[in-house]
Amino acid sequence: MSTLIINLAMPPPSQSVKSRHVAVVGAGAAGLVAAKELHREGHSVVVFESGNEVGGTWVYTPRVESDPLGLDPKRPIVHSSLYNSLRTNLPREVMGYRDFPFVTRPGNNRDPRRFPGHREVLMYLKDFAREFGVEKMVRFGREVVKVGTLENEKWKVRSKRTTSFNNENNDNYNDDIAIINKSEVEFDDEIYDAVVVCNGHFTEPRIAEIPGINLWPGKQMHSHNYRLPEPFRDQVVIVIGSSSSAVDICRDIAAVAKEVHVASRSVADETYTKQPGYDNLWLHSMIDSACEDGTVFFRNGKVVFADVIMHCTGYKYHYPFLETNGIVSVDDNRLGPLYKHVFPPALAPSLSFVGIPWKVVPFPLFEFQSKWIAGVLSGRIKLPSQKEMMEDIKAFYSTLEASGIPKRYSHCVGEYQFEYNNWLAAQCGCQGIEKWRKPMYSAVSENKRLRPETYRDEWKDQHLVLEAHEDFINYTS
Ligand code: FAD
């Protein structure tokens, strides 16, 4: 199939718009689509990428960090959290950008499955970058170390070269080289009209708090550093969490481990169930405490003598490079204040963030956010006043509080993601989410909940797949 893409979603920008010089931090799925939309709107774009290829999270590496829990702030960072066996947890129709469908592409090395392996996603992102000329805008091997405001409302972006010690595909990587080269780095300072932050938020681990854990003698690690099951052969492993990663990793490990015990916060305290299809995989309620003799107590009263605790407990927003004099900060994993998860009112529109919402279908959401940012920067789309945006944020926080939703769930958009996308589309004057996407997402979510082992290979929403492909004809020919 040829990949001639026609953008039906949005009229081309008018002649009267302002062109800005924009820095994008990161060339993952968010940074790539941000660059594409900014460029399309007529802005000049430079994308800073500390790695050596586009794709962000989807650039798999067998390397792991020196601190398996990821707590040591001085550790050399490995960006990606992918494990070797990972297949997407969304079907490709739902997962792809709206203007660049994630259809099966010809080639011996392509993965045609509906829920492909991680390498296929990387190849899709590379296709996207090539198709829209985004690769030309990327400065590879350049890490942004400082983003700060200047008096004239411009931004100073300081970057340093990272190639020699951040080559994730380099098997000869070692920390000594990293230290030597770090001391030789040179910094570049450049001035931009605007900065779009797309640095991802699946790298800095969050750890479960467990009473007694400091004396517990076993090994602890975060799923960020999980790659393969083999090291867990014949071991007793506790996996904490109920996210997609926890669901996959506990099964990956159960194939070789002696026992795997999953500790979940989202089940009743008395829960203790053997998982269908396994003799060695149990679901428990949360851990109560861990002891010096190696035992771990669960809330359901069960006691397990474990070798390893694997924290599949998510990640923290982390912006070590951002200097906004406290205007933007992270508090209990709430990045704020942000109008509609994108613009900090006091610095809008010249500072923006793509990809903050979680429990969402990421790529199309990034695409709508990027269209909005690009249009606002050019002056084609108007934002409310700073005061109105702050009032909107305060009202949003009050609603969360009144509903008993903790601060750390502020960006959990989940339920209202499709309405959010359509709201963004309305701001941009472009078409919203297609009518099959939400029902397909719901059908897959339900199938996954009921059949975690097989949902990627057996489904009942084929009619929606056909509907999606009818739409895709508008974008591919
Ligand atoms: P990233 O992909 O993390 O990209 C950020 C980029 O910024 C990286 O390339 C990084 O090197 C660069 N960067 C960071 N800091 C700097 C700096 N200071 N200077 C320069 N460059 C910098 N989503 C799905 O849609 N389907 C799935 O099946 C799915 N499975 C997932 C499984 C796992 C284990 C994880 C962790 C995530 C999964 N996701 C999935 C979510 C996935 O993260 C998003 O789909 C998306 O790829 C995130 O894109 P991003 O651009 O926001 O961040």
CSV table of C-alpha atoms in Angstrom, one decimal, residues 3-469:
chain,number,residue,atom,x,y,z
A,3,THR,CA,1.2,5.9,2.1
A,4,LEU,CA,-0.1,9.0,0.4
A,5,ILE,CA,-1.7,10.8,3.3
A,6,ILE,CA,-4.4,13.4,2.9
A,7,ASN,CA,-5.3,15.5,5.9
A,8,LEU,CA,-9.1,15.7,5.9
A,9,ALA,CA,-9.3,16.7,9.5
A,10,MET,CA,-8.4,20.3,9.4
A,11,PRO,CA,-8.4,23.2,6.8
A,12,PRO,CA,-5.0,24.5,6.0
A,13,PRO,CA,-4.1,27.6,8.1
A,14,SER,CA,-4.8,31.0,6.7
A,15,GLN,CA,-2.1,33.4,5.6
A,16,SER,CA,-2.5,35.8,8.6
A,17,VAL,CA,-1.2,33.5,11.3
A,18,LYS,CA,2.0,34.2,13.2
A,19,SER,CA,5.0,31.8,12.8
A,20,ARG,CA,6.9,31.0,16.0
A,21,HIS,CA,10.2,29.4,16.6
A,22,VAL,CA,9.3,26.4,18.8
A,23,ALA,CA,11.4,23.9,20.7
A,24,VAL,CA,9.9,20.5,21.3
A,25,VAL,CA,11.5,18.4,24.0
A,26,GLY,CA,11.4,14.7,23.1
A,27,ALA,CA,10.8,12.7,19.9
A,28,GLY,CA,8.4,10.1,21.2
A,29,ALA,CA,4.9,9.6,20.0
A,30,ALA,CA,3.9,13.0,21.5
A,31,GLY,CA,6.9,15.0,20.3
A,32,LEU,CA,6.6,13.6,16.7
A,33,VAL,CA,3.0,14.6,16.3
A,34,ALA,CA,3.6,18.0,18.0
A,35,ALA,CA,6.4,18.7,15.5
A,36,LYS,CA,4.2,17.6,12.6
A,37,GLU,CA,1.3,19.8,13.7
A,38,LEU,CA,3.5,22.8,14.5
A,39,HIS,CA,5.2,22.6,11.2
A,40,ARG,CA,1.9,22.2,9.4
A,41,GLU,CA,0.7,25.4,11.1
A,42,GLY,CA,3.8,27.3,9.7
A,43,HIS,CA,6.0,27.3,12.8
A,44,SER,CA,9.7,26.6,12.6
A,45,VAL,CA,10.4,23.6,14.8
A,46,VAL,CA,13.4,22.1,16.5
A,47,VAL,CA,12.9,18.8,18.3
A,48,PHE,CA,15.5,17.9,21.0
A,49,GLU,CA,15.9,14.1,21.5
A,50,SER,CA,18.4,12.7,23.9
A,51,GLY,CA,18.3,9.3,22.3
A,52,ASN,CA,19.5,8.4,18.8
A,53,GLU,CA,16.3,7.5,17.1
A,54,VAL,CA,12.6,8.6,17.2
A,55,GLY,CA,10.0,6.5,19.1
A,56,GLY,CA,10.7,7.2,22.8
A,57,THR,CA,9.2,4.5,25.0
A,58,TRP,CA,9.0,2.2,21.9
A,59,VAL,CA,12.8,2.1,21.4
A,60,TYR,CA,13.3,-1.2,23.3
A,61,THR,CA,16.6,-1.8,25.0
A,62,PRO,CA,17.7,-4.9,26.9
A,63,ARG,CA,19.7,-2.5,29.2
A,64,VAL,CA,18.4,-1.8,32.7
A,65,GLU,CA,19.4,0.7,35.3
A,66,SER,CA,22.0,0.1,38.0
A,67,ASP,CA,19.4,0.7,40.7
A,68,PRO,CA,16.6,-1.9,40.1
A,69,LEU,CA,14.1,0.3,42.0
A,70,GLY,CA,15.1,3.4,40.1
A,71,LEU,CA,15.4,5.5,43.3
A,72,ASP,CA,19.0,6.7,43.0
A,73,PRO,CA,18.9,10.1,41.4
A,74,LYS,CA,22.4,9.8,40.1
A,75,ARG,CA,21.8,6.5,38.2
A,76,PRO,CA,22.3,6.7,34.4
A,77,ILE,CA,18.8,6.7,33.1
A,78,VAL,CA,17.4,4.2,30.7
A,79,HIS,CA,14.4,5.8,29.1
A,80,SER,CA,12.3,2.9,27.9
A,81,SER,CA,10.3,0.7,30.2
A,82,LEU,CA,9.4,-2.0,27.6
A,83,TYR,CA,9.8,-5.7,28.3
A,84,ASN,CA,10.8,-8.1,25.6
A,85,SER,CA,7.5,-9.9,25.2
A,86,LEU,CA,5.4,-6.7,25.1
A,87,ARG,CA,2.5,-6.6,22.7
A,88,THR,CA,0.2,-3.5,22.6
A,89,ASN,CA,-2.7,-3.4,25.0
A,90,LEU,CA,-4.8,-1.5,22.4
A,91,PRO,CA,-5.8,-2.7,19.0
A,92,ARG,CA,-3.9,-1.0,16.3
A,93,GLU,CA,-7.1,0.7,14.9
A,94,VAL,CA,-7.7,2.4,18.2
A,95,MET,CA,-4.1,3.1,19.0
A,96,GLY,CA,-3.0,4.9,15.8
A,97,TYR,CA,-3.1,8.7,15.2
A,98,ARG,CA,-6.3,9.9,13.6
A,99,ASP,CA,-4.5,11.3,10.5
A,100,PHE,CA,-2.1,8.4,10.0
A,101,PRO,CA,-3.9,5.1,10.7
A,102,PHE,CA,-1.9,2.3,12.2
A,103,VAL,CA,-2.7,-0.1,9.3
A,104,THR,CA,-0.7,-3.2,8.5
A,105,ARG,CA,2.1,-2.3,6.2
A,106,PRO,CA,3.9,-4.6,3.7
A,107,GLY,CA,7.3,-6.0,4.4
A,108,ASN,CA,8.8,-9.2,5.7
A,109,ASN,CA,9.8,-7.6,8.9
A,110,ARG,CA,6.4,-6.2,9.8
A,111,ASP,CA,4.1,-7.6,12.4
A,112,PRO,CA,0.5,-7.7,11.0
A,113,ARG,CA,-1.2,-8.7,14.2
A,114,ARG,CA,-4.1,-6.5,15.5
A,115,PHE,CA,-2.2,-6.2,18.8
A,116,PRO,CA,1.4,-6.2,17.5
A,117,GLY,CA,4.7,-6.5,19.3
A,118,HIS,CA,6.5,-3.4,20.4
A,119,ARG,CA,8.9,-3.3,17.4
A,120,GLU,CA,5.9,-2.8,15.0
A,121,VAL,CA,4.9,0.3,17.0
A,122,LEU,CA,8.4,1.7,16.7
A,123,MET,CA,8.3,1.1,12.9
A,124,TYR,CA,4.9,2.8,12.7
A,125,LEU,CA,6.3,5.8,14.5
A,126,LYS,CA,9.3,5.8,12.2
A,127,ASP,CA,6.9,5.6,9.2
A,128,PHE,CA,5.0,8.6,10.6
A,129,ALA,CA,8.2,10.7,11.2
A,130,ARG,CA,9.4,9.9,7.6
A,131,GLU,CA,6.0,10.6,6.0
A,132,PHE,CA,5.7,14.0,7.5
A,133,GLY,CA,9.3,15.0,7.3
A,134,VAL,CA,9.6,15.2,11.1
A,135,GLU,CA,13.0,13.4,11.3
A,136,LYS,CA,14.6,16.4,9.6
A,137,MET,CA,13.5,18.6,12.5
A,138,VAL,CA,15.0,16.3,15.2
A,139,ARG,CA,18.4,16.9,16.8
A,140,PHE,CA,19.4,13.5,18.0
A,141,GLY,CA,21.7,12.9,20.9
A,142,ARG,CA,20.8,16.3,22.5
A,143,GLU,CA,19.4,16.3,26.0
A,144,VAL,CA,17.6,19.4,27.2
A,145,VAL,CA,19.0,20.3,30.6
A,146,LYS,CA,17.4,23.6,31.2
A,147,VAL,CA,14.3,25.4,30.0
A,148,GLY,CA,13.8,28.8,31.5
A,149,THR,CA,11.9,32.0,30.8
A,150,LEU,CA,13.6,35.2,29.7
A,151,GLU,CA,12.4,38.8,30.4
A,152,ASN,CA,11.2,39.3,26.8
A,153,GLU,CA,8.7,36.3,27.2
A,154,LYS,CA,11.1,34.1,25.2
A,155,TRP,CA,12.6,30.9,26.4
A,156,LYS,CA,16.2,29.9,26.8
A,157,VAL,CA,16.7,26.2,26.0
A,158,ARG,CA,20.1,24.7,27.2
A,159,SER,CA,21.0,21.4,25.7
A,160,LYS,CA,24.0,19.1,25.8
A,161,ARG,CA,25.3,16.3,23.5
A,162,THR,CA,24.5,12.8,24.8
A,163,THR,CA,25.1,10.5,21.9
A,164,SER,CA,28.2,8.8,23.2
A,165,PHE,CA,26.7,7.7,26.5
A,166,ASN,CA,23.1,7.4,25.8
A,167,ASN,CA,23.2,5.1,22.9
A,168,GLU,CA,20.6,2.6,24.0
A,169,ASN,CA,21.4,0.2,21.1
A,170,ASN,CA,25.1,0.2,22.0
A,171,ASP,CA,25.9,-3.2,23.5
A,172,ASN,CA,29.3,-1.9,24.7
A,173,TYR,CA,27.6,0.7,26.9
A,174,ASN,CA,29.2,1.0,30.3
A,175,ASP,CA,28.9,3.5,33.1
A,176,ASP,CA,32.6,4.4,33.0
A,177,ILE,CA,32.3,5.7,29.5
A,178,ALA,CA,29.3,7.6,30.6
A,179,ILE,CA,31.1,9.4,33.4
A,180,ILE,CA,34.2,10.3,31.3
A,181,ASN,CA,32.0,11.7,28.5
A,182,LYS,CA,29.7,13.5,30.9
A,183,SER,CA,32.6,15.6,32.2
A,184,GLU,CA,33.5,16.7,28.6
A,185,VAL,CA,30.0,17.9,27.6
A,186,GLU,CA,29.5,21.2,26.1
A,187,PHE,CA,26.3,23.1,26.5
A,188,ASP,CA,24.4,25.0,23.8
A,189,ASP,CA,22.0,27.9,24.7
A,190,GLU,CA,19.3,28.9,22.2
A,191,ILE,CA,16.3,31.2,22.3
A,192,TYR,CA,12.8,30.1,21.3
A,193,ASP,CA,9.4,31.8,21.3
A,194,ALA,CA,7.8,28.7,22.7
A,195,VAL,CA,8.5,25.3,24.2
A,196,VAL,CA,6.4,22.2,23.9
A,197,VAL,CA,7.3,19.6,26.6
A,198,CYS,CA,6.9,16.0,25.3
A,199,ASN,CA,9.5,14.1,27.5
A,200,GLY,CA,7.2,11.2,28.5
A,201,HIS,CA,6.2,10.1,32.0
A,202,PHE,CA,7.0,6.4,32.0
A,203,THR,CA,10.6,6.5,33.2
A,204,GLU,CA,10.7,7.7,36.8
A,205,PRO,CA,9.3,4.9,39.0
A,206,ARG,CA,6.7,5.2,41.8
A,207,ILE,CA,7.2,2.6,44.5
A,208,ALA,CA,4.6,1.1,46.8
A,209,GLU,CA,5.0,1.9,50.5
A,210,ILE,CA,5.2,-1.4,52.5
A,211,PRO,CA,5.5,-1.4,56.3
A,212,GLY,CA,8.7,-3.2,57.3
A,213,ILE,CA,10.2,-3.3,53.8
A,214,ASN,CA,13.5,-1.7,54.9
A,215,LEU,CA,14.4,-4.9,56.9
A,216,TRP,CA,13.0,-7.3,54.3
A,217,PRO,CA,16.0,-9.2,52.9
A,218,GLY,CA,14.7,-10.1,49.4
A,219,LYS,CA,15.2,-8.3,46.1
A,220,GLN,CA,13.0,-5.4,45.1
A,221,MET,CA,12.7,-3.9,41.6
A,222,HIS,CA,10.4,-1.8,39.5
A,223,SER,CA,8.8,-3.0,36.3
A,224,HIS,CA,10.8,-0.2,34.6
A,225,ASN,CA,13.7,-2.6,34.9
A,226,TYR,CA,11.9,-5.8,33.9
A,227,ARG,CA,12.9,-7.2,30.5
A,228,LEU,CA,12.8,-11.0,30.5
A,229,PRO,CA,11.4,-13.8,32.8
A,230,GLU,CA,14.5,-16.0,32.9
A,231,PRO,CA,16.1,-14.4,36.0
A,232,PHE,CA,13.0,-15.4,38.0
A,233,ARG,CA,13.2,-19.1,37.2
A,234,ASP,CA,12.2,-21.2,40.3
A,235,GLN,CA,11.7,-18.1,42.4
A,236,VAL,CA,8.8,-16.9,44.5
A,237,VAL,CA,7.8,-13.5,43.1
A,238,ILE,CA,5.3,-10.9,44.3
A,239,VAL,CA,4.1,-8.5,41.7
A,240,ILE,CA,2.4,-5.4,43.0
A,241,GLY,CA,-0.2,-3.7,40.8
A,242,SER,CA,-3.1,-4.2,38.5
A,243,SER,CA,-2.1,-2.2,35.4
A,244,SER,CA,-1.5,-3.6,32.0
A,245,SER,CA,2.1,-4.1,32.8
A,246,ALA,CA,1.3,-6.1,36.0
A,247,VAL,CA,-1.2,-8.2,34.1
A,248,ASP,CA,1.4,-9.1,31.5
A,249,ILE,CA,4.5,-9.4,33.7
A,250,CYS,CA,3.0,-11.7,36.2
A,251,ARG,CA,2.1,-14.1,33.4
A,252,ASP,CA,5.4,-13.8,31.7
A,253,ILE,CA,7.1,-14.7,35.0
A,254,ALA,CA,4.7,-17.4,35.9
A,255,ALA,CA,5.9,-19.4,32.9
A,256,VAL,CA,9.3,-20.0,34.7
A,257,ALA,CA,8.8,-19.0,38.4
A,258,LYS,CA,8.0,-21.3,41.3
A,259,GLU,CA,5.1,-19.1,42.4
A,260,VAL,CA,3.8,-15.7,41.5
A,261,HIS,CA,1.6,-13.7,43.8
A,262,VAL,CA,-0.1,-10.6,42.6
A,263,ALA,CA,-0.9,-7.9,45.2
A,264,SER,CA,-3.7,-5.6,44.0
A,265,ARG,CA,-5.1,-2.5,45.6
A,266,SER,CA,-8.3,-2.7,43.6
A,267,VAL,CA,-9.7,-5.9,45.0
A,268,ALA,CA,-11.5,-6.7,48.2
A,269,ASP,CA,-9.4,-7.4,51.3
A,270,GLU,CA,-10.4,-11.1,51.5
A,271,THR,CA,-9.4,-11.8,47.8
A,272,TYR,CA,-7.3,-14.9,47.3
A,273,THR,CA,-7.8,-16.6,43.9
A,274,LYS,CA,-5.8,-18.9,41.7
A,275,GLN,CA,-5.7,-17.4,38.2
A,276,PRO,CA,-7.3,-19.5,35.5
A,277,GLY,CA,-4.8,-21.5,33.3
A,278,TYR,CA,-2.0,-21.4,36.0
A,279,ASP,CA,-1.1,-23.6,38.9
A,280,ASN,CA,1.4,-21.1,40.3
A,281,LEU,CA,-0.3,-17.7,39.9
A,282,TRP,CA,-2.5,-16.2,42.7
A,283,LEU,CA,-4.3,-12.9,43.1
A,284,HIS,CA,-4.3,-11.3,46.5
A,285,SER,CA,-5.4,-8.1,48.1
A,286,MET,CA,-2.6,-5.6,49.0
A,287,ILE,CA,0.5,-6.4,51.1
A,288,ASP,CA,0.1,-5.6,54.7
A,289,SER,CA,3.7,-5.8,55.8
A,290,ALA,CA,7.1,-7.4,55.1
A,291,CYS,CA,9.4,-8.9,57.7
A,292,GLU,CA,13.1,-9.4,58.4
A,293,ASP,CA,12.8,-13.2,58.0
A,294,GLY,CA,11.7,-12.9,54.3
A,295,THR,CA,8.0,-13.3,54.8
A,296,VAL,CA,5.4,-11.0,53.4
A,297,PHE,CA,1.9,-10.7,54.9
A,298,PHE,CA,-1.2,-9.9,52.7
A,299,ARG,CA,-4.4,-8.2,53.9
A,300,ASN,CA,-6.2,-11.5,53.1
A,301,GLY,CA,-4.3,-13.2,55.9
A,302,LYS,CA,-2.0,-15.2,53.6
A,303,VAL,CA,1.8,-15.3,54.3
A,304,VAL,CA,4.3,-15.8,51.5
A,305,PHE,CA,8.1,-16.3,51.8
A,306,ALA,CA,9.2,-14.4,48.7
A,307,ASP,CA,12.5,-13.9,46.8
A,308,VAL,CA,11.5,-10.8,44.8
A,309,ILE,CA,9.0,-8.0,45.0
A,310,MET,CA,8.3,-6.4,41.7
A,311,HIS,CA,6.7,-2.9,41.9
A,312,CYS,CA,4.4,-2.5,38.8
A,313,THR,CA,3.2,0.7,40.5
A,314,GLY,CA,3.5,3.3,37.8
A,315,TYR,CA,5.6,6.4,37.2
A,316,LYS,CA,6.0,10.0,38.3
A,317,TYR,CA,5.9,13.1,36.3
A,318,HIS,CA,9.5,14.5,36.2
A,319,TYR,CA,10.8,17.7,34.7
A,320,PRO,CA,14.4,18.1,36.0
A,321,PHE,CA,15.1,20.7,33.2
A,322,LEU,CA,12.2,23.0,33.8
A,323,GLU,CA,12.8,26.3,35.6
A,324,THR,CA,9.6,28.4,36.0
A,325,ASN,CA,10.2,30.0,39.4
A,326,GLY,CA,7.6,27.7,40.9
A,327,ILE,CA,4.9,28.6,38.4
A,328,VAL,CA,4.6,25.0,37.3
A,329,SER,CA,5.3,22.2,39.8
A,330,VAL,CA,4.6,18.6,40.5
A,331,ASP,CA,2.7,18.0,43.7
A,332,ASP,CA,1.7,14.4,44.6
A,333,ASN,CA,1.9,13.6,40.9
A,334,ARG,CA,-0.3,16.5,39.9
A,335,LEU,CA,1.5,18.7,37.3
A,336,GLY,CA,0.0,22.1,37.7
A,337,PRO,CA,-1.6,24.4,37.3
A,338,LEU,CA,-2.5,23.3,33.8
A,339,TYR,CA,-5.5,24.4,31.7
A,340,LYS,CA,-7.0,21.3,30.2
A,341,HIS,CA,-3.8,19.4,31.0
A,342,VAL,CA,-1.9,21.5,28.5
A,343,PHE,CA,-1.2,25.2,29.2
A,344,PRO,CA,0.0,26.7,32.5
A,345,PRO,CA,-2.1,29.9,32.5
A,346,ALA,CA,0.7,32.3,33.6
A,347,LEU,CA,3.0,31.0,30.9
A,348,ALA,CA,0.5,30.3,28.1
A,349,PRO,CA,0.7,29.8,25.3
A,350,SER,CA,4.5,29.8,25.1
A,351,LEU,CA,4.8,26.8,27.4
A,352,SER,CA,2.7,23.7,26.9
A,353,PHE,CA,2.7,20.0,27.6
A,354,VAL,CA,1.6,17.2,25.3
A,355,GLY,CA,0.7,13.8,26.8
A,356,ILE,CA,0.0,14.4,30.4
A,357,PRO,CA,-3.3,12.6,30.6
A,358,TRP,CA,-3.1,8.9,31.5
A,359,LYS,CA,-5.5,5.9,31.3
A,360,VAL,CA,-6.1,7.1,27.7
A,361,VAL,CA,-5.5,6.1,24.1
A,362,PRO,CA,-2.4,8.2,23.9
A,363,PHE,CA,-1.6,8.8,20.2
A,364,PRO,CA,-4.8,10.4,19.0
A,365,LEU,CA,-5.0,12.4,22.2
A,366,PHE,CA,-1.5,13.7,21.6
A,367,GLU,CA,-2.6,14.6,18.1
A,368,PHE,CA,-5.6,16.7,19.2
A,369,GLN,CA,-3.5,18.5,21.9
A,370,SER,CA,-0.8,19.2,19.3
A,371,LYS,CA,-3.3,20.7,16.8
A,372,TRP,CA,-4.6,22.9,19.6
A,373,ILE,CA,-1.2,24.1,20.7
A,374,ALA,CA,-0.1,24.8,17.1
A,375,GLY,CA,-3.3,26.8,16.4
A,376,VAL,CA,-3.1,28.8,19.7
A,377,LEU,CA,0.6,29.6,19.1
A,378,SER,CA,-0.1,31.0,15.6
A,379,GLY,CA,-3.0,33.1,17.0
A,380,ARG,CA,-5.6,31.2,14.9
A,381,ILE,CA,-7.2,29.8,18.0
A,382,LYS,CA,-7.9,32.0,21.1
A,383,LEU,CA,-7.3,30.9,24.7
A,384,PRO,CA,-9.5,32.3,27.5
A,385,SER,CA,-7.8,34.9,29.7
A,386,GLN,CA,-5.3,33.9,32.3
A,387,LYS,CA,-7.9,34.5,35.0
A,388,GLU,CA,-10.5,32.4,33.3
A,389,MET,CA,-8.1,29.6,32.8
A,390,MET,CA,-7.2,29.7,36.5
A,391,GLU,CA,-10.8,29.6,37.5
A,392,ASP,CA,-11.4,26.6,35.2
A,393,ILE,CA,-8.5,24.8,36.9
A,394,LYS,CA,-9.7,25.7,40.4
A,395,ALA,CA,-13.2,24.4,39.5
A,396,PHE,CA,-11.7,21.2,38.1
A,397,TYR,CA,-9.6,20.6,41.3
A,398,SER,CA,-12.7,21.3,43.5
A,399,THR,CA,-14.7,18.7,41.5
A,400,LEU,CA,-12.0,16.2,42.0
A,401,GLU,CA,-11.9,16.9,45.7
A,402,ALA,CA,-15.6,16.8,46.1
A,403,SER,CA,-15.7,13.4,44.5
A,404,GLY,CA,-12.9,12.1,46.8
A,405,ILE,CA,-10.4,11.7,43.9
A,406,PRO,CA,-6.9,12.0,45.2
A,407,LYS,CA,-4.5,14.6,43.7
A,408,ARG,CA,-2.4,12.0,42.1
A,409,TYR,CA,-5.4,11.1,39.9
A,410,SER,CA,-5.7,14.6,38.5
A,411,HIS,CA,-4.5,13.6,35.0
A,412,CYS,CA,-6.4,10.2,35.0
A,413,VAL,CA,-8.6,11.2,32.1
A,414,GLY,CA,-9.9,7.7,31.5
A,415,GLU,CA,-13.7,7.9,31.4
A,416,TYR,CA,-13.9,11.3,29.7
A,417,GLN,CA,-11.0,11.0,27.3
A,418,PHE,CA,-13.2,10.9,24.1
A,419,GLU,CA,-15.2,13.9,25.3
A,420,TYR,CA,-11.9,15.6,26.0
A,421,ASN,CA,-10.6,14.8,22.5
A,422,ASN,CA,-13.8,16.1,21.0
A,423,TRP,CA,-13.5,19.3,23.0
A,424,LEU,CA,-10.0,19.8,21.7
A,425,ALA,CA,-11.2,19.1,18.2
A,426,ALA,CA,-13.9,21.7,18.6
A,427,GLN,CA,-11.3,24.3,19.6
A,428,CYS,CA,-9.3,23.5,16.5
A,429,GLY,CA,-12.3,23.4,14.2
A,430,CYS,CA,-11.4,19.9,13.0
A,431,GLN,CA,-13.3,16.6,13.0
A,432,GLY,CA,-13.5,14.8,16.4
A,433,ILE,CA,-13.0,11.1,17.2
A,434,GLU,CA,-14.6,8.7,14.7
A,435,LYS,CA,-17.7,6.9,15.8
A,436,TRP,CA,-16.2,3.4,16.0
A,437,ARG,CA,-13.3,4.4,18.2
A,438,LYS,CA,-15.0,4.6,21.6
A,439,PRO,CA,-17.1,1.5,21.2
A,440,MET,CA,-14.1,-0.4,20.0
A,441,TYR,CA,-12.1,0.8,23.0
A,442,SER,CA,-14.9,-0.3,25.4
A,443,ALA,CA,-15.2,-3.7,23.7
A,444,VAL,CA,-11.5,-4.3,24.0
A,445,SER,CA,-11.4,-3.2,27.6
A,446,GLU,CA,-14.1,-5.6,28.5
A,447,ASN,CA,-12.6,-8.4,26.6
A,448,LYS,CA,-9.2,-7.7,28.3
A,449,ARG,CA,-10.8,-7.7,31.7
A,450,LEU,CA,-12.6,-11.0,31.2
A,451,ARG,CA,-9.9,-12.8,29.1
A,452,PRO,CA,-6.4,-11.3,30.0
A,453,GLU,CA,-4.7,-14.4,28.4
A,454,THR,CA,-6.4,-14.3,25.0
A,455,TYR,CA,-7.9,-10.8,24.4
A,456,ARG,CA,-5.1,-10.0,21.9
A,457,ASP,CA,-5.9,-12.9,19.7
A,458,GLU,CA,-9.6,-13.5,20.0
A,459,TRP,CA,-12.3,-10.8,19.8
A,460,LYS,CA,-15.9,-10.1,18.8
A,461,ASP,CA,-15.7,-6.6,17.5
A,462,GLN,CA,-14.8,-7.4,13.9
A,463,HIS,CA,-17.7,-5.3,12.7
A,464,LEU,CA,-16.0,-2.2,14.2
A,465,VAL,CA,-12.7,-3.2,12.6
A,466,LEU,CA,-14.4,-3.1,9.2
A,467,GLU,CA,-16.0,0.2,10.1
A,468,ALA,CA,-12.5,1.6,11.0
A,469,HIS,CA,-11.0,0.5,7.8
